[in-house]
PDB file of C-alpha atoms in Angstrom:
ATOM      1  CA  MET A   1     -38.330  14.710   4.109  1.00 49.00           C
ATOM      2  CA  PRO A   2     -38.410  11.359   2.034  1.00 50.00           C
ATOM      3  CA  PRO A   3     -39.286  12.085  -1.487  1.00 46.00           C
ATOM      4  CA  ALA A   4     -42.464   9.865  -1.256  1.00 45.00           C
ATOM      5  CA  ALA A   5     -43.805  11.776   1.659  1.00 46.00           C
ATOM      6  CA  ALA A   6     -43.049  15.089  -0.012  1.00 45.00           C
ATOM      7  CA  ARG A   7     -45.298  13.901  -3.062  1.00 43.00           C
ATOM      8  CA  CYS A   8     -48.114  13.148  -0.645  1.00 42.00           C
ATOM      9  CA  LEU A   9     -47.631  16.510   1.137  1.00 42.00           C
ATOM     10  CA  LEU A  10     -47.717  18.346  -2.442  1.00 40.00           C
ATOM     11  CA  LEU A  11     -50.683  16.251  -3.509  1.00 40.00           C
ATOM     12  CA  ARG A  12     -52.522  17.330  -0.188  1.00 41.00           C
ATOM     13  CA  ARG A  13     -51.775  20.986  -0.759  1.00 42.00           C
ATOM     14  CA  VAL A  14     -53.128  21.314  -4.060  1.00 41.00           C
ATOM     15  CA  PRO A  15     -56.390  23.158  -4.151  1.00 44.00           C
ATOM     16  CA  ALA A  16     -59.322  21.149  -5.418  1.00 43.00           C
ATOM     17  CA  GLY A  17     -60.093  23.611  -8.336  1.00 44.00           C
ATOM     18  CA  PRO A  18     -56.585  24.323  -9.878  1.00 41.00           C
ATOM     19  CA  LEU A  19     -55.970  20.362  -9.587  1.00 37.00           C
ATOM     20  CA  ALA A  20     -59.179  19.985 -11.827  1.00 40.00           C
ATOM     21  CA  ALA A  21     -58.371  22.689 -14.220  1.00 41.00           C
ATOM     22  CA  LEU A  22     -54.998  20.869 -14.627  1.00 39.00           C
ATOM     23  CA  ARG A  23     -56.577  17.500 -15.118  1.00 41.00           C
ATOM     24  CA  GLY A  24     -58.832  19.211 -17.962  1.00 43.00           C
ATOM     25  CA  ALA A  25     -55.555  20.657 -19.663  1.00 47.00           C
ATOM     26  CA  VAL A  26     -53.082  17.664 -19.440  1.00 49.00           C
ATOM     27  CA  SER A  27     -53.233  13.888 -19.582  1.00 49.00           C
ATOM     28  CA  PRO A  28     -52.902  12.046 -16.030  1.00 49.00           C
ATOM     29  CA  SER A  29     -49.426  10.948 -16.906  1.00 46.00           C
ATOM     30  CA  ARG A  30     -48.213  14.380 -17.922  1.00 50.00           C
ATOM     31  CA  MET A  31     -49.802  15.690 -14.708  1.00 49.00           C
ATOM     32  CA  ALA A  32     -47.804  13.221 -12.531  1.00 44.00           C
ATOM     33  CA  ARG A  33     -44.606  14.085 -14.337  1.00 46.00           C
ATOM     34  CA  ARG A  34     -45.373  17.606 -13.373  1.00 47.00           C
ATOM     35  CA  LEU A  35     -46.241  16.988  -9.814  1.00 43.00           C
ATOM     36  CA  VAL A  36     -43.410  14.814  -9.126  1.00 37.00           C
ATOM     37  CA  ALA A  37     -41.210  17.610 -10.631  1.00 41.00           C
ATOM     38  CA  ALA A  38     -42.558  20.161  -8.518  1.00 40.00           C
ATOM     39  CA  SER A  39     -42.046  18.004  -5.405  1.00 36.00           C
ATOM     40  CA  ALA A  40     -38.329  17.782  -6.336  1.00 34.00           C
ATOM     41  CA  GLY A  41     -37.965  21.503  -5.050  1.00 35.00           C
ATOM     42  CA  GLY A  42     -35.242  22.174  -7.524  1.00 41.00           C
ATOM     43  CA  GLY A  43     -33.132  19.276  -6.624  1.00 44.00           C
ATOM     44  CA  GLY A  44     -32.599  18.030 -10.035  1.00 62.00           C
ATOM     45  CA  ARG A  45     -30.408  19.578 -12.414  1.00 78.00           C
ATOM     46  CA  ALA A  46     -31.544  22.671 -14.289  1.00 90.00           C
ATOM     47  CA  PRO A  47     -31.644  22.413 -18.302  1.00 95.00           C
ATOM     48  CA  ALA A  48     -28.429  23.913 -20.044  1.00 95.00           C
ATOM     49  CA  TYR A  49     -30.817  25.822 -22.099  1.00 97.00           C
ATOM     50  CA  GLY A  50     -34.172  27.668 -21.562  1.00 97.00           C
ATOM     51  CA  GLY A  51     -35.085  27.606 -25.280  1.00 98.00           C
ATOM     52  CA  LEU A  52     -34.833  25.542 -28.292  1.00 98.00           C
ATOM     53  CA  LEU A  53     -35.513  26.644 -31.985  1.00 98.00           C
ATOM     54  CA  LEU A  54     -35.898  23.778 -34.451  1.00 98.00           C
ATOM     55  CA  ASP A  55     -35.385  24.025 -38.349  1.00 98.00           C
ATOM     56  CA  ALA A  56     -38.246  22.127 -39.922  1.00 97.00           C
ATOM     57  CA  GLY A  57     -37.496  20.699 -43.464  1.00 95.00           C
ATOM     58  CA  GLY A  58     -34.242  18.540 -43.362  1.00 95.00           C
ATOM     59  CA  THR A  59     -34.340  18.522 -39.243  1.00 97.00           C
ATOM     60  CA  LEU A  60     -37.666  17.877 -37.709  1.00 97.00           C
ATOM     61  CA  LEU A  61     -39.239  16.806 -40.650  1.00 97.00           C
ATOM     62  CA  GLN A  62     -37.691  14.264 -43.063  1.00 97.00           C
ATOM     63  CA  VAL A  63     -38.892  12.992 -46.309  1.00 97.00           C
ATOM     64  CA  ALA A  64     -40.675   9.637 -46.070  1.00 97.00           C
ATOM     65  CA  ARG A  65     -38.897   8.382 -49.101  1.00 97.00           C
ATOM     66  CA  PRO A  66     -36.095  10.160 -51.524  1.00 97.00           C
ATOM     67  CA  VAL A  67     -37.186  13.205 -53.297  1.00 98.00           C
ATOM     68  CA  ALA A  68     -35.758  11.833 -56.668  1.00 98.00           C
ATOM     69  CA  GLU A  69     -37.827   8.790 -56.301  1.00 98.00           C
ATOM     70  CA  THR A  70     -40.875  10.475 -55.512  1.00 98.00           C
ATOM     71  CA  TYR A  71     -40.524  13.096 -58.560  1.00 98.00           C
ATOM     72  CA  ALA A  72     -39.785   9.925 -60.844  1.00 98.00           C
ATOM     73  CA  SER A  73     -42.455   7.961 -59.493  1.00 97.00           C
ATOM     74  CA  ILE A  74     -45.313  10.557 -60.086  1.00 98.00           C
ATOM     75  CA  GLY A  75     -43.825  11.870 -63.222  1.00 97.00           C
ATOM     76  CA  ARG A  76     -43.946   8.430 -65.029  1.00 97.00           C
ATOM     77  CA  ARG A  77     -47.587   9.240 -65.602  1.00 96.00           C
ATOM     78  CA  TYR A  78     -46.638  12.500 -67.348  1.00 97.00           C
ATOM     79  CA  GLY A  79     -43.690  11.119 -69.451  1.00 97.00           C
ATOM     80  CA  VAL A  80     -40.798  11.799 -66.983  1.00 97.00           C
ATOM     81  CA  THR A  81     -37.778   9.616 -68.120  1.00 96.00           C
ATOM     82  CA  LYS A  82     -35.176  11.390 -66.410  1.00 97.00           C
ATOM     83  CA  PRO A  83     -32.963   9.158 -64.169  1.00 97.00           C
ATOM     84  CA  GLU A  84     -33.197   9.660 -60.388  1.00 98.00           C
ATOM     85  CA  LYS A  85     -29.660  10.526 -60.023  1.00 97.00           C
ATOM     86  CA  ARG A  86     -30.045  13.407 -62.628  1.00 98.00           C
ATOM     87  CA  ILE A  87     -33.449  14.484 -60.998  1.00 98.00           C
ATOM     88  CA  MET A  88     -31.593  14.963 -57.707  1.00 98.00           C
ATOM     89  CA  GLU A  89     -28.645  16.960 -59.540  1.00 98.00           C
ATOM     90  CA  GLY A  90     -31.377  19.113 -60.958  1.00 97.00           C
ATOM     91  CA  PHE A  91     -33.084  19.364 -57.641  1.00 97.00           C
ATOM     92  CA  LYS A  92     -30.028  20.829 -55.719  1.00 95.00           C
ATOM     93  CA  ARG A  93     -29.027  23.044 -58.416  1.00 95.00           C
ATOM     94  CA  ALA A  94     -32.276  24.725 -58.651  1.00 94.00           C
ATOM     95  CA  PHE A  95     -32.901  24.825 -54.803  1.00 92.00           C
ATOM     96  CA  SER A  96     -29.408  26.373 -54.002  1.00 89.00           C
ATOM     97  CA  ALA A  97     -29.658  28.850 -56.857  1.00 89.00           C
ATOM     98  CA  PRO A  98     -30.067  32.697 -56.096  1.00 86.00           C
ATOM     99  CA  TRP A  99     -33.616  33.759 -55.757  1.00 84.00           C
ATOM    100  CA  PRO A 100     -34.134  36.975 -57.434  1.00 80.00           C
ATOM    101  CA  LYS A 101     -36.936  37.994 -55.045  1.00 77.00           C
ATOM    102  CA  THR A 102     -36.662  38.869 -51.309  1.00 78.00           C
ATOM    103  CA  LEU A 103     -38.429  35.364 -50.228  1.00 85.00           C
ATOM    104  CA  ARG A 104     -38.305  32.226 -51.926  1.00 90.00           C
ATOM    105  CA  TYR A 105     -41.256  31.004 -50.126  1.00 92.00           C
ATOM    106  CA  GLN A 106     -44.152  33.568 -50.709  1.00 90.00           C
ATOM    107  CA  GLY A 107     -47.660  32.389 -49.626  1.00 91.00           C
ATOM    108  CA  ASP A 108     -47.969  28.781 -50.680  1.00 94.00           C
ATOM    109  CA  GLY A 109     -44.560  28.850 -52.243  1.00 95.00           C
ATOM    110  CA  ARG A 110     -45.867  27.624 -55.612  1.00 96.00           C
ATOM    111  CA  PRO A 111     -43.624  30.041 -57.875  1.00 94.00           C
ATOM    112  CA  PHE A 112     -40.380  28.762 -56.251  1.00 95.00           C
ATOM    113  CA  TRP A 113     -41.417  25.108 -56.172  1.00 97.00           C
ATOM    114  CA  ARG A 114     -42.597  25.188 -59.752  1.00 96.00           C
ATOM    115  CA  ILE A 115     -39.139  26.057 -60.851  1.00 95.00           C
ATOM    116  CA  VAL A 116     -37.488  23.509 -58.745  1.00 97.00           C
ATOM    117  CA  VAL A 117     -39.611  20.922 -59.995  1.00 98.00           C
ATOM    118  CA  ALA A 118     -39.314  21.661 -63.806  1.00 97.00           C
ATOM    119  CA  GLU A 119     -35.518  21.939 -63.529  1.00 97.00           C
ATOM    120  CA  ALA A 120     -35.252  18.670 -61.579  1.00 98.00           C
ATOM    121  CA  THR A 121     -37.331  16.713 -64.124  1.00 98.00           C
ATOM    122  CA  ASP A 122     -37.380  18.757 -67.261  1.00 97.00           C
ATOM    123  CA  CYS A 123     -41.233  18.614 -67.150  1.00 98.00           C
ATOM    124  CA  THR A 124     -43.447  21.604 -67.192  1.00 97.00           C
ATOM    125  CA  ASP A 125     -46.796  19.954 -67.182  1.00 98.00           C
ATOM    126  CA  ASP A 126     -48.889  21.844 -64.658  1.00 98.00           C
ATOM    127  CA  ASN A 127     -50.825  19.119 -63.633  1.00 98.00           C
ATOM    128  CA  TYR A 128     -47.601  17.118 -63.150  1.00 98.00           C
ATOM    129  CA  PHE A 129     -46.416  20.100 -61.000  1.00 98.00           C
ATOM    130  CA  GLU A 130     -49.689  20.319 -58.868  1.00 98.00           C
ATOM    131  CA  GLU A 131     -49.571  16.448 -58.142  1.00 98.00           C
ATOM    132  CA  VAL A 132     -46.012  16.918 -56.801  1.00 98.00           C
ATOM    133  CA  TYR A 133     -46.982  19.924 -54.924  1.00 98.00           C
ATOM    134  CA  GLU A 134     -49.973  18.368 -53.259  1.00 98.00           C
ATOM    135  CA  HIS A 135     -48.138  15.002 -52.360  1.00 98.00           C
ATOM    136  CA  TYR A 136     -45.692  17.043 -50.129  1.00 97.00           C
ATOM    137  CA  ALA A 137     -48.751  18.792 -48.577  1.00 97.00           C
ATOM    138  CA  HIS A 138     -49.647  15.843 -46.515  1.00 96.00           C
ATOM    139  CA  GLY A 139     -48.204  14.551 -43.539  1.00 95.00           C
ATOM    140  CA  ASP A 140     -47.749  10.916 -44.853  1.00 96.00           C
ATOM    141  CA  ALA A 141     -44.886  12.339 -47.273  1.00 97.00           C
ATOM    142  CA  TRP A 142     -42.933  13.323 -44.208  1.00 98.00           C
ATOM    143  CA  GLN A 143     -41.783  11.567 -40.980  1.00 97.00           C
ATOM    144  CA  LEU A 144     -40.058  12.802 -37.719  1.00 96.00           C
ATOM    145  CA  PRO A 145     -36.740  11.612 -36.582  1.00 96.00           C
ATOM    146  CA  ASP A 146     -36.801   8.456 -34.310  1.00 95.00           C
ATOM    147  CA  GLY A 147     -37.208   9.603 -30.737  1.00 94.00           C
ATOM    148  CA  ALA A 148     -38.251  13.162 -31.802  1.00 95.00           C
ATOM    149  CA  ASP A 149     -41.542  13.192 -30.138  1.00 91.00           C
ATOM    150  CA  THR A 150     -40.297  11.530 -27.024  1.00 93.00           C
ATOM    151  CA  THR A 151     -37.614  14.346 -26.643  1.00 95.00           C
ATOM    152  CA  LEU A 152     -39.941  17.206 -27.379  1.00 94.00           C
ATOM    153  CA  ARG A 153     -42.438  16.090 -24.595  1.00 92.00           C
ATOM    154  CA  GLU A 154     -39.456  15.574 -22.119  1.00 94.00           C
ATOM    155  CA  LEU A 155     -38.016  18.922 -22.815  1.00 96.00           C
ATOM    156  CA  LYS A 156     -41.393  20.757 -22.596  1.00 94.00           C
ATOM    157  CA  ASP A 157     -42.054  18.977 -19.280  1.00 93.00           C
ATOM    158  CA  ALA A 158     -38.503  20.123 -18.080  1.00 95.00           C
ATOM    159  CA  GLY A 159     -39.519  23.899 -18.681  1.00 95.00           C
ATOM    160  CA  VAL A 160     -37.846  24.072 -22.001  1.00 97.00           C
ATOM    161  CA  LYS A 161     -39.581  26.552 -24.368  1.00 97.00           C
ATOM    162  CA  LEU A 162     -39.815  25.134 -27.926  1.00 97.00           C
ATOM    163  CA  ALA A 163     -40.334  26.601 -31.209  1.00 96.00           C
ATOM    164  CA  VAL A 164     -40.339  25.612 -34.927  1.00 96.00           C
ATOM    165  CA  MET A 165     -38.528  28.183 -36.953  1.00 97.00           C
ATOM    166  CA  SER A 166     -38.263  27.442 -40.691  1.00 97.00           C
ATOM    167  CA  ASN A 167     -37.988  28.726 -44.018  1.00 96.00           C
ATOM    168  CA  PHE A 168     -40.916  27.159 -45.570  1.00 96.00           C
ATOM    169  CA  ASP A 169     -44.386  27.995 -47.377  1.00 96.00           C
ATOM    170  CA  THR A 170     -47.912  27.939 -45.805  1.00 95.00           C
ATOM    171  CA  ARG A 171     -47.931  24.035 -45.832  1.00 96.00           C
ATOM    172  CA  LEU A 172     -45.949  23.792 -42.678  1.00 96.00           C
ATOM    173  CA  ARG A 173     -48.611  24.118 -39.918  1.00 94.00           C
ATOM    174  CA  LYS A 174     -50.655  21.470 -41.437  1.00 94.00           C
ATOM    175  CA  LEU A 175     -47.775  19.132 -41.943  1.00 95.00           C
ATOM    176  CA  LEU A 176     -47.021  19.631 -38.255  1.00 94.00           C
ATOM    177  CA  LYS A 177     -50.572  18.961 -37.047  1.00 93.00           C
ATOM    178  CA  ASP A 178     -50.590  16.088 -39.398  1.00 93.00           C
ATOM    179  CA  LEU A 179     -47.730  14.494 -37.830  1.00 92.00           C
ATOM    180  CA  LYS A 180     -49.345  15.262 -34.257  1.00 88.00           C
ATOM    181  CA  VAL A 181     -46.697  17.627 -33.065  1.00 86.00           C
ATOM    182  CA  SER A 182     -48.307  20.990 -32.963  1.00 74.00           C
ATOM    183  CA  ASP A 183     -51.903  20.387 -32.032  1.00 63.00           C
ATOM    184  CA  ILE A 184     -53.759  18.886 -28.799  1.00 47.00           C
ATOM    185  CA  ASN A 185     -53.541  15.222 -29.296  1.00 46.00           C
ATOM    186  CA  ILE A 186     -55.777  12.100 -28.179  1.00 43.00           C
ATOM    187  CA  ASN A 187     -54.072  12.022 -24.836  1.00 43.00           C
ATOM    188  CA  LEU A 188     -55.276  15.619 -24.175  1.00 35.00           C
ATOM    189  CA  GLU A 189     -51.544  16.590 -23.921  1.00 41.00           C
ATOM    190  CA  LEU A 190     -50.885  20.317 -24.946  1.00 45.00           C
ATOM    191  CA  ALA A 191     -49.071  21.176 -28.312  1.00 61.00           C
ATOM    192  CA  ARG A 192     -45.320  20.456 -28.297  1.00 81.00           C
ATOM    193  CA  PHE A 193     -44.335  24.027 -29.484  1.00 92.00           C
ATOM    194  CA  ASP A 194     -44.460  27.159 -27.765  1.00 93.00           C
ATOM    195  CA  ALA A 195     -44.290  29.005 -30.978  1.00 94.00           C
ATOM    196  CA  ILE A 196     -44.253  28.203 -34.972  1.00 95.00           C
ATOM    197  CA  VAL A 197     -42.436  30.855 -36.939  1.00 97.00           C
ATOM    198  CA  VAL A 198     -42.906  30.495 -40.736  1.00 97.00           C
ATOM    199  CA  SER A 199     -40.827  32.618 -43.142  1.00 96.00           C
ATOM    200  CA  SER A 200     -43.586  33.106 -45.568  1.00 95.00           C
ATOM    201  CA  GLU A 201     -45.889  34.469 -42.766  1.00 95.00           C
ATOM    202  CA  VAL A 202     -43.377  36.741 -41.195  1.00 96.00           C
ATOM    203  CA  GLY A 203     -41.366  38.219 -44.130  1.00 94.00           C
ATOM    204  CA  TYR A 204     -38.061  37.050 -43.439  1.00 96.00           C
ATOM    205  CA  GLU A 205     -36.151  34.034 -44.243  1.00 95.00           C
ATOM    206  CA  LYS A 206     -32.810  32.796 -42.318  1.00 96.00           C
ATOM    207  CA  PRO A 207     -30.156  33.877 -42.127  1.00 96.00           C
ATOM    208  CA  ALA A 208     -31.888  37.239 -41.729  1.00 96.00           C
ATOM    209  CA  PRO A 209     -31.691  38.257 -37.766  1.00 97.00           C
ATOM    210  CA  GLU A 210     -35.118  39.260 -37.852  1.00 98.00           C
ATOM    211  CA  ILE A 211     -36.561  35.751 -38.039  1.00 98.00           C
ATOM    212  CA  PHE A 212     -34.332  34.532 -35.057  1.00 98.00           C
ATOM    213  CA  LYS A 213     -35.567  37.551 -32.864  1.00 98.00           C
ATOM    214  CA  ILE A 214     -39.101  36.845 -33.667  1.00 98.00           C
ATOM    215  CA  ALA A 215     -38.978  33.251 -32.723  1.00 98.00           C
ATOM    216  CA  LEU A 216     -36.948  34.221 -29.400  1.00 98.00           C
ATOM    217  CA  ASP A 217     -39.340  36.905 -28.753  1.00 97.00           C
ATOM    218  CA  GLN A 218     -42.383  34.632 -29.061  1.00 96.00           C
ATOM    219  CA  ILE A 219     -40.859  32.085 -26.714  1.00 97.00           C
ATOM    220  CA  GLY A 220     -39.742  34.738 -24.184  1.00 97.00           C
ATOM    221  CA  VAL A 221     -36.067  33.293 -24.267  1.00 98.00           C
ATOM    222  CA  GLU A 222     -32.898  35.575 -24.639  1.00 97.00           C
ATOM    223  CA  ALA A 223     -30.513  34.357 -27.374  1.00 98.00           C
ATOM    224  CA  SER A 224     -27.806  33.682 -24.779  1.00 97.00           C
ATOM    225  CA  LYS A 225     -29.928  30.994 -23.113  1.00 97.00           C
ATOM    226  CA  ALA A 226     -31.352  29.330 -26.245  1.00 98.00           C
ATOM    227  CA  VAL A 227     -30.019  27.063 -28.835  1.00 98.00           C
ATOM    228  CA  HIS A 228     -30.991  26.656 -32.544  1.00 98.00           C
ATOM    229  CA  ILE A 229     -30.867  23.400 -34.390  1.00 98.00           C
ATOM    230  CA  GLY A 230     -30.876  23.219 -38.251  1.00 97.00           C
ATOM    231  CA  ASP A 231     -28.955  21.552 -41.073  1.00 96.00           C
ATOM    232  CA  ASP A 232     -27.533  24.548 -43.107  1.00 96.00           C
ATOM    233  CA  GLU A 233     -24.202  26.197 -42.522  1.00 96.00           C
ATOM    234  CA  THR A 234     -25.144  29.511 -43.665  1.00 95.00           C
ATOM    235  CA  ALA A 235     -29.046  29.885 -43.035  1.00 95.00           C
ATOM    236  CA  ASP A 236     -28.834  28.125 -39.732  1.00 97.00           C
ATOM    237  CA  LYS A 237     -25.468  28.372 -38.076  1.00 97.00           C
ATOM    238  CA  ALA A 238     -24.029  31.660 -39.471  1.00 97.00           C
ATOM    239  CA  GLY A 239     -27.687  33.298 -38.971  1.00 97.00           C
ATOM    240  CA  ALA A 240     -28.059  32.115 -35.405  1.00 98.00           C
ATOM    241  CA  ASN A 241     -24.458  33.108 -34.547  1.00 97.00           C
ATOM    242  CA  ALA A 242     -24.983  36.550 -35.897  1.00 97.00           C
ATOM    243  CA  VAL A 243     -27.643  37.277 -33.071  1.00 97.00           C
ATOM    244  CA  GLY A 244     -25.607  35.740 -30.396  1.00 97.00           C
ATOM    245  CA  LEU A 245     -27.520  32.224 -30.697  1.00 98.00           C
ATOM    246  CA  GLU A 246     -25.709  28.968 -30.308  1.00 98.00           C
ATOM    247  CA  CYS A 247     -26.409  26.621 -33.281  1.00 98.00           C
ATOM    248  CA  TRP A 248     -26.005  22.817 -33.500  1.00 98.00           C
ATOM    249  CA  LEU A 249     -25.901  21.463 -37.106  1.00 98.00           C
ATOM    250  CA  TRP A 250     -28.201  18.463 -37.607  1.00 98.00           C
ATOM    251  CA  GLY A 251     -25.987  15.648 -38.842  1.00 96.00           C
ATOM    252  CA  GLU A 252     -22.861  17.096 -37.465  1.00 97.00           C
ATOM    253  CA  ASP A 253     -23.201  18.471 -33.966  1.00 97.00           C
ATOM    254  CA  VAL A 254     -26.205  16.407 -33.071  1.00 97.00           C
ATOM    255  CA  LYS A 255     -27.218  13.442 -34.855  1.00 97.00           C
ATOM    256  CA  THR A 256     -30.363  12.037 -33.095  1.00 97.00           C
ATOM    257  CA  PHE A 257     -33.033  13.352 -30.999  1.00 97.00           C
ATOM    258  CA  SER A 258     -31.477  11.576 -28.034  1.00 96.00           C
ATOM    259  CA  ASP A 259     -28.131  13.794 -28.657  1.00 97.00           C
ATOM    260  CA  ILE A 260     -30.492  16.760 -28.322  1.00 97.00           C
ATOM    261  CA  ARG A 261     -32.049  15.608 -25.092  1.00 96.00           C
ATOM    262  CA  GLY A 262     -28.771  14.553 -23.404  1.00 95.00           C
ATOM    263  CA  ARG A 263     -26.979  17.986 -24.185  1.00 96.00           C
ATOM    264  CA  ILE A 264     -30.010  20.203 -23.122  1.00 97.00           C
ATOM    265  CA  LEU A 265     -31.040  18.079 -19.959  1.00 95.00           C
ATOM    266  CA  ASN A 266     -27.247  17.577 -18.903  1.00 86.00           C
ATOM    267  CA  THR A 267     -27.598  13.834 -18.907  1.00 72.00           C
ATOM    268  CA  ASP A 268     -25.527  11.196 -20.415  1.00 49.00           C
ATOM    269  CA  ASP A 269     -28.618   8.893 -20.699  1.00 48.00           C
ATOM    270  CA  ARG A 270     -29.350   8.218 -24.410  1.00 40.00           C
ATOM    271  CA  GLN A 271     -32.491   6.815 -24.955  1.00 39.00           C
TER     272      GLN A 271
END
């Protein structure tokens, strides 16, 4: 049967009630994509993976401007004169230092971030810290990599289960909403992610196996059928591999969301 005829037959056979419900849940464009996919009858290539776990900071979420520049800009009002190069050195040193407690990010993460900001800038002014902290609590301090939203939409339409799994504090859910990837948007398309797993909420941080298992359980995909993408060799790659989960390092194994799309959907098309 020609593809056009198959689509027409499918549309005639869909009962009015379920179709009306579908219209209320998704946009017309997304509904059309789903109907066309259903009419293909499995003729297309299945995704290479049934699930995708995405790290947040440094992978899905990128800072809108360099951290040292932001720290220095806000800090001028509080007497911060440290050069940006040295601010970044201090930031990296504090961020990577061993943390004496079980979790770096407990609740809102303020105790951890207070130490990082002070070490980076040599400024211990509480008002300065609060201004920096609140700056990163809003979506305009962050941005998605080019093509991220389109790739996530296409993966979801292809049936791939999506999860954000991150070592982060309680600001993460709001940030994802601000960036319009975790809530119903103006086109009535469903949330991009099937699960959002935040270390400060579940009590485990990567590379602990528990946080990977929680994310896989929430999307209902086995480790052997999923892939994780993050930017840290130990927290992301070693942690994922320990539970039998493949990991692609952002910036090395994959450098764009078009790369991710191509590898998961088995296509050489790079949009």
